[in-house]
C-alpha positions as a printed NumPy array, in Angstrom:
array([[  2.772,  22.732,  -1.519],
       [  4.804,  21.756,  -4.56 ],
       [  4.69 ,  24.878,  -6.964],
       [  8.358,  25.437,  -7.88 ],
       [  8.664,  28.464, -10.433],
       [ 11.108,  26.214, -13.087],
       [  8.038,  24.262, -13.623],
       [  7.322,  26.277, -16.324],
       [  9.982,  24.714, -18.497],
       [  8.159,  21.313, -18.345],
       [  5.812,  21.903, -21.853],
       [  8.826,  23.167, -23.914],
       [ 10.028,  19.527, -22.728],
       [  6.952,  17.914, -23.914],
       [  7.217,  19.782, -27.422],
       [ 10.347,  18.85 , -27.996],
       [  8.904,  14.773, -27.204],
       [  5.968,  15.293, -29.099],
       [  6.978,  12.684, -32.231],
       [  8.707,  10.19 , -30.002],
       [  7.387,   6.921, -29.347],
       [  4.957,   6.938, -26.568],
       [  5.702,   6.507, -22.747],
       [  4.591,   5.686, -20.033],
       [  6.336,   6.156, -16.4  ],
       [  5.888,   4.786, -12.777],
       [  6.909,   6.264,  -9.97 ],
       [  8.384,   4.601,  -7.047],
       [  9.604,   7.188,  -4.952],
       [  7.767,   6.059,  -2.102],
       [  7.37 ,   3.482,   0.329],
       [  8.448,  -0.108,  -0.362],
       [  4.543,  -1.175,   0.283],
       [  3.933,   0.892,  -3.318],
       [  5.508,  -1.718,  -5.472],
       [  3.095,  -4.514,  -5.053],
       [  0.936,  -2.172,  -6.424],
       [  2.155,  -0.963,  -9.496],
       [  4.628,  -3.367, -10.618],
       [  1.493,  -5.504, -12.304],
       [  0.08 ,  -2.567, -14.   ],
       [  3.404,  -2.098, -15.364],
       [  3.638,  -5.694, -16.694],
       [  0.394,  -6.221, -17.68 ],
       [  1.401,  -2.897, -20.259],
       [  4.407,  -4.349, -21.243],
       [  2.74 ,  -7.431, -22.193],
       [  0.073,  -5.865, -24.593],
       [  0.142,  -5.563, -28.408],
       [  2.184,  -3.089, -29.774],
       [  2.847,  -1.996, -25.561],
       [  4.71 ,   1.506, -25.238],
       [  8.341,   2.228, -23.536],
       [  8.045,   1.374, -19.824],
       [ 10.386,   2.876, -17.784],
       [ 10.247,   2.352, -14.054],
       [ 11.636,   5.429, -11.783],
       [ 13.352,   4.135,  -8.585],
       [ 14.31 ,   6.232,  -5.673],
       [ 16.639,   3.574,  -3.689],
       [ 18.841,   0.953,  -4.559],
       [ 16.37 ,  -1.647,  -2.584],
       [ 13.487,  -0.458,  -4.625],
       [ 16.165,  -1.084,  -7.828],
       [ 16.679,  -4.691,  -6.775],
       [ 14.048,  -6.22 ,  -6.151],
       [ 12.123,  -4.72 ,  -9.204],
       [ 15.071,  -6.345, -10.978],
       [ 14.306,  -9.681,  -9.399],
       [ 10.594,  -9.135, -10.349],
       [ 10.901,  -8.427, -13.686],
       [ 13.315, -11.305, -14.465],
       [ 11.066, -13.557, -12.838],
       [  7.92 , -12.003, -15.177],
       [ 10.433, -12.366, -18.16 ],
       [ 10.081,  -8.899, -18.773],
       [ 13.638,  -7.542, -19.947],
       [ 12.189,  -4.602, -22.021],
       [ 10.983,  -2.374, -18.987],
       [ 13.489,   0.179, -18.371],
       [ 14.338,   1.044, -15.077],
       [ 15.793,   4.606, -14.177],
       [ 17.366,   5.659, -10.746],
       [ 15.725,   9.373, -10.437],
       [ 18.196,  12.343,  -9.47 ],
       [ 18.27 ,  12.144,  -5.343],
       [ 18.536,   8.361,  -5.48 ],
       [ 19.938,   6.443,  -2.271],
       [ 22.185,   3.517,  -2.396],
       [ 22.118,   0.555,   0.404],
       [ 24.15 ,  -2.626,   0.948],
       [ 23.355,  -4.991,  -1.565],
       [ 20.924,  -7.119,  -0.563],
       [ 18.671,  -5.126,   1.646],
       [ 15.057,  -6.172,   1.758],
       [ 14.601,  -3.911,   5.061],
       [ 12.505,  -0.5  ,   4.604],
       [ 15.395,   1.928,   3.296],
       [ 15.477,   5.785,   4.755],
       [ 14.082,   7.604,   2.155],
       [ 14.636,  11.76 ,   0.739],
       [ 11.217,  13.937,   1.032],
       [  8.93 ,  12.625,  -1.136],
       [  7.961,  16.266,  -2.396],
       [ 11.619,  17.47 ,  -2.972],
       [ 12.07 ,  13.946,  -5.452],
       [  9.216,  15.417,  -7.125],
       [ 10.221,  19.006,  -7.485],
       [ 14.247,  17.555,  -8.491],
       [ 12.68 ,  15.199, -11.187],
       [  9.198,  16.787, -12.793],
       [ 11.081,  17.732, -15.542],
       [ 11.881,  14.358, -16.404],
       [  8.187,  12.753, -15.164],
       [  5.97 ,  15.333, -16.884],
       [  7.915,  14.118, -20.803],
       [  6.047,  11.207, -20.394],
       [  3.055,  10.395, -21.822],
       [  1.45 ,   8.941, -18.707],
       [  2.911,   8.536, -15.036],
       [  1.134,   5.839, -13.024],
       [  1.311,   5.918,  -9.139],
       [  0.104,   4.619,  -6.201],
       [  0.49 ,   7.602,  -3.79 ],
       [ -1.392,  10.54 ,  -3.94 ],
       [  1.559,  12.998,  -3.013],
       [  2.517,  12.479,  -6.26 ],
       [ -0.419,  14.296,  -7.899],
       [  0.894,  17.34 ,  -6.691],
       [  2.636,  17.306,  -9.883],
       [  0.047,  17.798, -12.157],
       [ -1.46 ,  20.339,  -9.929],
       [  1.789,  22.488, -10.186],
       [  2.363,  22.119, -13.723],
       [ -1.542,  22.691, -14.503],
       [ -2.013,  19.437, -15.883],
       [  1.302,  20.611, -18.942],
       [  2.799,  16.934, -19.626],
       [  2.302,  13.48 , -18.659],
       [ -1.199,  12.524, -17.534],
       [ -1.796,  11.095, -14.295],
       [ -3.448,   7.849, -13.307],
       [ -3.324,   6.786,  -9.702],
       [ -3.943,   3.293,  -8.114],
       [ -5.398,   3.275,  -5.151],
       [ -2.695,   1.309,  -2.543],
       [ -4.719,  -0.446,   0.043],
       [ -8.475,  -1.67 ,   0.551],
       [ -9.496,   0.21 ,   3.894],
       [-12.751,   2.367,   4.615],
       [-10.821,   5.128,   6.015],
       [ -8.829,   6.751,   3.184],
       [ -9.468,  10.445,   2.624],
       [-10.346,  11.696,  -0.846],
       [-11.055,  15.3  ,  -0.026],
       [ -7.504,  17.353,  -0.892],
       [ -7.92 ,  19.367,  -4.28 ],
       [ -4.901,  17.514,  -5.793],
       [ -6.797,  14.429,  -6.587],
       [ -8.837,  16.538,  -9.086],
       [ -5.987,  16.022, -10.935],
       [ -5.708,  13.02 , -11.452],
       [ -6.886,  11.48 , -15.269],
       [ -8.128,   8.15 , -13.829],
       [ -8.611,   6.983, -10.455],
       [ -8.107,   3.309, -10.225],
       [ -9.999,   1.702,  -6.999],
       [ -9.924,  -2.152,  -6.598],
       [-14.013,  -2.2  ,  -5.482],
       [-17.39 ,  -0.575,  -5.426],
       [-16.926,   0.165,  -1.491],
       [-13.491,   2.346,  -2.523],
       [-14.734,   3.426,  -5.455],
       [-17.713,   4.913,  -3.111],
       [-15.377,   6.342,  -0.654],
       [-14.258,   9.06 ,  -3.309],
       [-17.708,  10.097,  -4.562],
       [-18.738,  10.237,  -0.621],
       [-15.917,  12.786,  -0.312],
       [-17.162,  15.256,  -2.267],
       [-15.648,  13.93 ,  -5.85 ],
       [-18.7  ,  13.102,  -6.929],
       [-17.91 ,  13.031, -10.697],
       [-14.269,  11.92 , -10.13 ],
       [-13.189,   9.996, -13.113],
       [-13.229,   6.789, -11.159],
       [-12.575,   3.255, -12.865],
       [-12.969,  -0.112, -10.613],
       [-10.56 ,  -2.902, -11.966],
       [ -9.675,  -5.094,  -8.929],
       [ -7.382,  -5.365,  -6.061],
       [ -3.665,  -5.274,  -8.126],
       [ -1.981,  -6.557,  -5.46 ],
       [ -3.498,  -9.654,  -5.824],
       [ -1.896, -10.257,  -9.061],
       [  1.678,  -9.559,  -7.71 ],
       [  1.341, -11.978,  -4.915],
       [  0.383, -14.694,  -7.594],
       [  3.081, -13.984,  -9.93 ],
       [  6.222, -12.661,  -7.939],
       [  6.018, -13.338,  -4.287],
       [  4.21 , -16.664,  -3.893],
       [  2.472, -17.431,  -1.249],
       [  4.862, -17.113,   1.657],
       [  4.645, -18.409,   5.071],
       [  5.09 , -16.72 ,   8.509],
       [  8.223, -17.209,  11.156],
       [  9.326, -20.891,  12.534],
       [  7.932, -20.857,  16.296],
       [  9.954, -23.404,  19.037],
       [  6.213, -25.011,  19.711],
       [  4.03 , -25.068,  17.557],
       [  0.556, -23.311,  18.538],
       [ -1.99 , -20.851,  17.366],
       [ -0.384, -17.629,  15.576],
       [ -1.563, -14.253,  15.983],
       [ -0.388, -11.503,  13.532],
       [ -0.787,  -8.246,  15.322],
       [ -0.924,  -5.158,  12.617],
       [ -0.9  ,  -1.996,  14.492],
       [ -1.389,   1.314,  12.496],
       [  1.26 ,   4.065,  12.112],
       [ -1.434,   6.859,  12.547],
       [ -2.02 ,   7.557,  16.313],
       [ -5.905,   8.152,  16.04 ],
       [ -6.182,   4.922,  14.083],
       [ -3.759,   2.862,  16.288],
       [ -3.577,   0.766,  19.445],
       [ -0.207,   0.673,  19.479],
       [  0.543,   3.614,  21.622],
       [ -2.026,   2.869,  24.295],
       [ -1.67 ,  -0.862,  24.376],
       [  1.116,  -1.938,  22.315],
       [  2.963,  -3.266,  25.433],
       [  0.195,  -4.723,  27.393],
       [ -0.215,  -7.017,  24.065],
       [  3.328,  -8.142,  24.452],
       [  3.361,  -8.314,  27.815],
       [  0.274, -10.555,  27.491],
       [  1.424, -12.644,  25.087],
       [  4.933, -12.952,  26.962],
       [  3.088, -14.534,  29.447],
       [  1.07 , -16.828,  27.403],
       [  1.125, -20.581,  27.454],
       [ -1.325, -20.721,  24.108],
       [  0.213, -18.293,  21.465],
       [  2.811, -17.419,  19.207],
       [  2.733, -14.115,  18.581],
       [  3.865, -11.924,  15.056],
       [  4.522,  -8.139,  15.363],
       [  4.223,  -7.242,  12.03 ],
       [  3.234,  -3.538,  12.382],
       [  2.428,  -1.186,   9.18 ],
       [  5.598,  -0.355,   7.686],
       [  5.558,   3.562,   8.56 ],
       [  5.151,   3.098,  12.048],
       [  9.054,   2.714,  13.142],
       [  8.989,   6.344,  11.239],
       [  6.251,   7.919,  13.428],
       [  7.403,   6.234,  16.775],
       [ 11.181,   6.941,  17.775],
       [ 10.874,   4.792,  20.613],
       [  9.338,   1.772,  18.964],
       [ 12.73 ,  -0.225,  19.241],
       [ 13.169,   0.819,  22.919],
       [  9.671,  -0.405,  23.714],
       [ 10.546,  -3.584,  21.978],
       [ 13.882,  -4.428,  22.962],
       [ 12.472,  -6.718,  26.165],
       [ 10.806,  -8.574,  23.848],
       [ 13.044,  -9.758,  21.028],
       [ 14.348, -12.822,  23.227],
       [ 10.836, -14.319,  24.004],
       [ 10.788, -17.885,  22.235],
       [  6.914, -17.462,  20.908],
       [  7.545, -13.429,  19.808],
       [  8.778, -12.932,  16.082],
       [  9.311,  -9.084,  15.418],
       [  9.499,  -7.318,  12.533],
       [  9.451,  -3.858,  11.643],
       [ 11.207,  -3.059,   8.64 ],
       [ 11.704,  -5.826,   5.793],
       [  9.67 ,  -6.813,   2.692],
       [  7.987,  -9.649,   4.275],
       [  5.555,  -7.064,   6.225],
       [  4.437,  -6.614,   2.273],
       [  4.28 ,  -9.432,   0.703],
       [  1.787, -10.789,   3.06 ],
       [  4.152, -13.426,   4.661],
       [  2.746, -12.956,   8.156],
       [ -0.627, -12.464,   7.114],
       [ -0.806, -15.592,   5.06 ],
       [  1.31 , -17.492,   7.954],
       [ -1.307, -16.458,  10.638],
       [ -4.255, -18.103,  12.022],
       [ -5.77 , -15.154,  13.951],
       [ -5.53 , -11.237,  13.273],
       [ -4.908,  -8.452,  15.827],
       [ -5.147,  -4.898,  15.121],
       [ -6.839,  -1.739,  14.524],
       [ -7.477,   0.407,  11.258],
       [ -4.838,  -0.842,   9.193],
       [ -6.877,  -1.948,   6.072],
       [ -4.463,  -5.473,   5.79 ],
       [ -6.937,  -6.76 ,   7.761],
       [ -8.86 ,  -7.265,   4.473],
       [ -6.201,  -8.726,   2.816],
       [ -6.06 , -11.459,   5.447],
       [ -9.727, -11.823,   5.59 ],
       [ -9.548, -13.051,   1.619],
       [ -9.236, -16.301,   3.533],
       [-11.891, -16.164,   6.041],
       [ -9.81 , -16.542,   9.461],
       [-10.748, -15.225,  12.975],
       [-10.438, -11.444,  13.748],
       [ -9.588,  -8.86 ,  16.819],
       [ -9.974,  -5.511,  16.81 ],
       [ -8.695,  -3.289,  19.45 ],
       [-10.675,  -0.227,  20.73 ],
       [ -7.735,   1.593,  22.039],
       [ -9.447,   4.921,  21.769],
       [-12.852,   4.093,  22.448],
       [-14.587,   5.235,  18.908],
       [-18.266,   4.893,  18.396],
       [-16.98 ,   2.49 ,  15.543],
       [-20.469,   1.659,  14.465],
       [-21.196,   4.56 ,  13.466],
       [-18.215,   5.854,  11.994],
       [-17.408,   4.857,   8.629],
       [-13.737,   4.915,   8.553],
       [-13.965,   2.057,  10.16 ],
       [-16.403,  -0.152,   8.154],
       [-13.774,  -3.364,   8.758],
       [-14.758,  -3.564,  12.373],
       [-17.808,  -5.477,  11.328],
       [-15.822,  -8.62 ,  10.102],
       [-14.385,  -9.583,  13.68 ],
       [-14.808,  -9.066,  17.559],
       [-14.073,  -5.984,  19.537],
       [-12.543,  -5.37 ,  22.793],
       [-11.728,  -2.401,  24.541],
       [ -9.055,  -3.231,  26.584],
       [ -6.039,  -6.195,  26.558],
       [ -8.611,  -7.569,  29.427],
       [-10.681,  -8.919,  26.906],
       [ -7.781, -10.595,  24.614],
       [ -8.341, -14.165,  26.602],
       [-12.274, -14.336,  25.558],
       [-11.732, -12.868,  22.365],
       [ -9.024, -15.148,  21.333],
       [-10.851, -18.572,  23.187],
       [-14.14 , -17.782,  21.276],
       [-12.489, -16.497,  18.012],
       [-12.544, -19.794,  16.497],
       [-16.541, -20.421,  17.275],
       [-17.213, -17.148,  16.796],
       [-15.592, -17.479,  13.169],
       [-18.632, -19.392,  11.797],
       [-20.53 , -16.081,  11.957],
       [-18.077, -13.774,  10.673],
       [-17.027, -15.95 ,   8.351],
       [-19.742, -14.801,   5.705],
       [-19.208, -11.174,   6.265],
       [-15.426, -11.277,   5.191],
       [-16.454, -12.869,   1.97 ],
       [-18.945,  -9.613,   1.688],
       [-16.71 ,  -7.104,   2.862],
       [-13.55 ,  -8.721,   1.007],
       [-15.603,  -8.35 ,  -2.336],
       [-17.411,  -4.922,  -1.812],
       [-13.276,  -3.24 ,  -1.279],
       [-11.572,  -5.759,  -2.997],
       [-13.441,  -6.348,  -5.827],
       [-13.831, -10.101,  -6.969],
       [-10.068, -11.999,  -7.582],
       [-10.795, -13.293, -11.56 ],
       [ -7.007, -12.696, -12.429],
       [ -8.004,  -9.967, -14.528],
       [ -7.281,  -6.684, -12.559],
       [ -3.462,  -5.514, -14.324],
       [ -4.858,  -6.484, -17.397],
       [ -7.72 ,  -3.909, -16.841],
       [ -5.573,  -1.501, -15.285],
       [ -3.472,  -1.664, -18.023],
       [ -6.244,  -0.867, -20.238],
       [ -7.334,   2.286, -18.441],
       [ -3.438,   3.501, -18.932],
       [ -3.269,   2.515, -22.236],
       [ -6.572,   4.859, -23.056],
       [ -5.198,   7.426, -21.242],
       [ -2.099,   7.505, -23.277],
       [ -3.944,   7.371, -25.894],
       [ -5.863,  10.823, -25.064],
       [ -2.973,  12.067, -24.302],
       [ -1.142,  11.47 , -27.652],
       [ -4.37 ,  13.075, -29.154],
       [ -4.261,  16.445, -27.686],
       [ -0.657,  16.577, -28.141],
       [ -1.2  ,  16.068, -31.728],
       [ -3.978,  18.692, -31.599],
       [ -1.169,  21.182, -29.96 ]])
């Protein structure tokens, strides 16, 4: 996929860096959803003994600003931050999802400059096509897992190439070995995410509603076999249009306005309703302000749902597709709420949810800990550890070379 011939340059690169002071990068080229993620790590490093140069590689101008904002608030002036060749400017003061280049032609324009590190840390796994291409010549890889759902897929080769895998629970950490990695070099440090809500976001609330009444968050997926949207997206507004007893927040994974070119047709009749707040684009579909604001959860596979469930609340899952979902793995999560099959159900579902809570309350806690891993403030710090080791290694075999 990502083999370009110049890659061949990249250890000449890393012999000419061999006595420098070791480095470690982190790659946001991605997704805005990716900083959460590694930001932590990042400070966690640059707050240990004797911590290495941090330099964090941006692909926007949004991504640039509000890592700026983050790492003022963290007090963290000595992380560098470097704007990668094929970076995109915005209007200042954009929090909305920015357009972004090919994720895989950022790679190919920059590996020269990523593989001179001592250790890149990401949170995307297109990114390991790096080390696959260059044969593992230059920086070491460690990749943070960037969710806590039962359905992501371990199998593709380029994960082999990874140095550490970083998983938040045992239940993730299982998903790789059940995908054939059996002796993947797997480490389980906690949910990071966790740590950036705590420190940098806060915890933020959901919209202002006209009247105030029970809020659902509804969290369709951007993957059509995992998602209700395209099958039942508008019956759920149209329900909730009609309804006397909800607010409603359309707060759908970030990606899916990328994967439906209709989406803002389909939700143009909505916009005016007085109890509908949409979103589809800005940071607060990531830093959990409409989950936290929410008192009941609507959706599908996206694996938010277990970041809401931290604090036991009602769930709704919708069936759009009709999937044996007891039976199939990927989606494990289905076990922490109610079911329907159809928008015909909603009105039971969403009457009984709050009864029906006292039994599902116990499984969240389960399921929240078995993918989440337990919230002792301690994840970055052992995240940071695994990179640190890593770096370590990989100063020791360049010394060897």
């Amino acid at each position: 996929m990502l083999i370009p011939v110049w890659l061949g340059e990249a250890p000449r690169s890393v012999r000419s860096e061999a006595h420098e002071p070791p480095c470690v990068a982190f790659l946001f080229l991605g997704e805005l959803f990716l900083i959460p993620h590694l930001l932590p790590i990042a400070a966690a490093l640059a707050r240990r003994a004797n911590p290495p140069r941090i330099r964090l590689y941006v692909a926007t101008s949004v991504h640039e600003e509000i890592l700026i904002e983050a790492l003022a608030k963290l007090r963290l002036s000595q992380v560098e931050i470097r704007r990668v060749r094929g970076f995109r400017s915005f209007p200042a003061g954009s929090r909305e999802t920015p357009n972004l280049r090919s994720k895989v032609l950022l790679l190919a324009l920059n590996a020269a400059a990523i593989l001179r590190h001592d250790v890149a840390v990401v949170a995307e796994r297109t990114s390991l096509w790096l080390p696959f291409a260059a044969r593992r010549r230059g920086a070491a890889f460690v990749y943070n897992e960037h969710g806590a759902g039962p359905h992501a897929n371990f199998r593709s080769r380029r994960n082999r190439y990874a140095a550490r895998i970083l998983m938040p629970g045992s239940g993730m950490a299982a998903r790789v070995r059940e995908s054939g990695h059996t002796d993947a070099p797997v480490v389980t440090v906690g949910y990071i995410k966790r740590d950036y809500i705590r420190d940098v976001s806060g915890s933020a609330g959901g919209p202002c509603f006209p009247e105030r009444r029970p809020t659902i968050v509804y969290v369709p997926h951007w993957m059509r076999a995992k998602s209700s949207w395209w099958a039942m997206g508008e019956s759920v507004l149209d329900y909730f249009a009609r309804s006397r007893e909800y607010n409603l927040i359309v707060a759908p994974h970030i990606r899916l306005a990328k994967f439906d070119a209709e989406l803002e047709d389909r939700l143009r009749p909505y916009r005016n309703c007085p109890n509908i707040h949409i979103d589809t684009r800005s940071f607060r579909l990531i830093d959990q302000s409409y989950i936290n604001g929410a008192d009941i959860y609507l959706g599908d596979g996206s694996s938010q749902v277990v970041e809401f469930a931290e604090t036991p609340r009602p769930v709704v899952f919708l069936n759009a597709h009709g999937i044996d979902w007891q039976s199939d793995p990927r989606f494990g999560h289905w076990q922490m709420g109610q079911v329907v099959k159809d928008v015909a159900g909603l009105d039971r579902a969403l009457a009984e949810a709050p009864r029906a809570q006292t039994r599902y309350a116990p499984v969240q806690r389960a399921y929240v800990e078995r993918m989440m891993g337990q919230d002792d403030k301690a994840a970055s710090e052992r995240a940071a550890e695994v990179v640190s080791r890593v770096l370590v290694e990989r100063r020791a075999r360049r010394a060897l070379a």
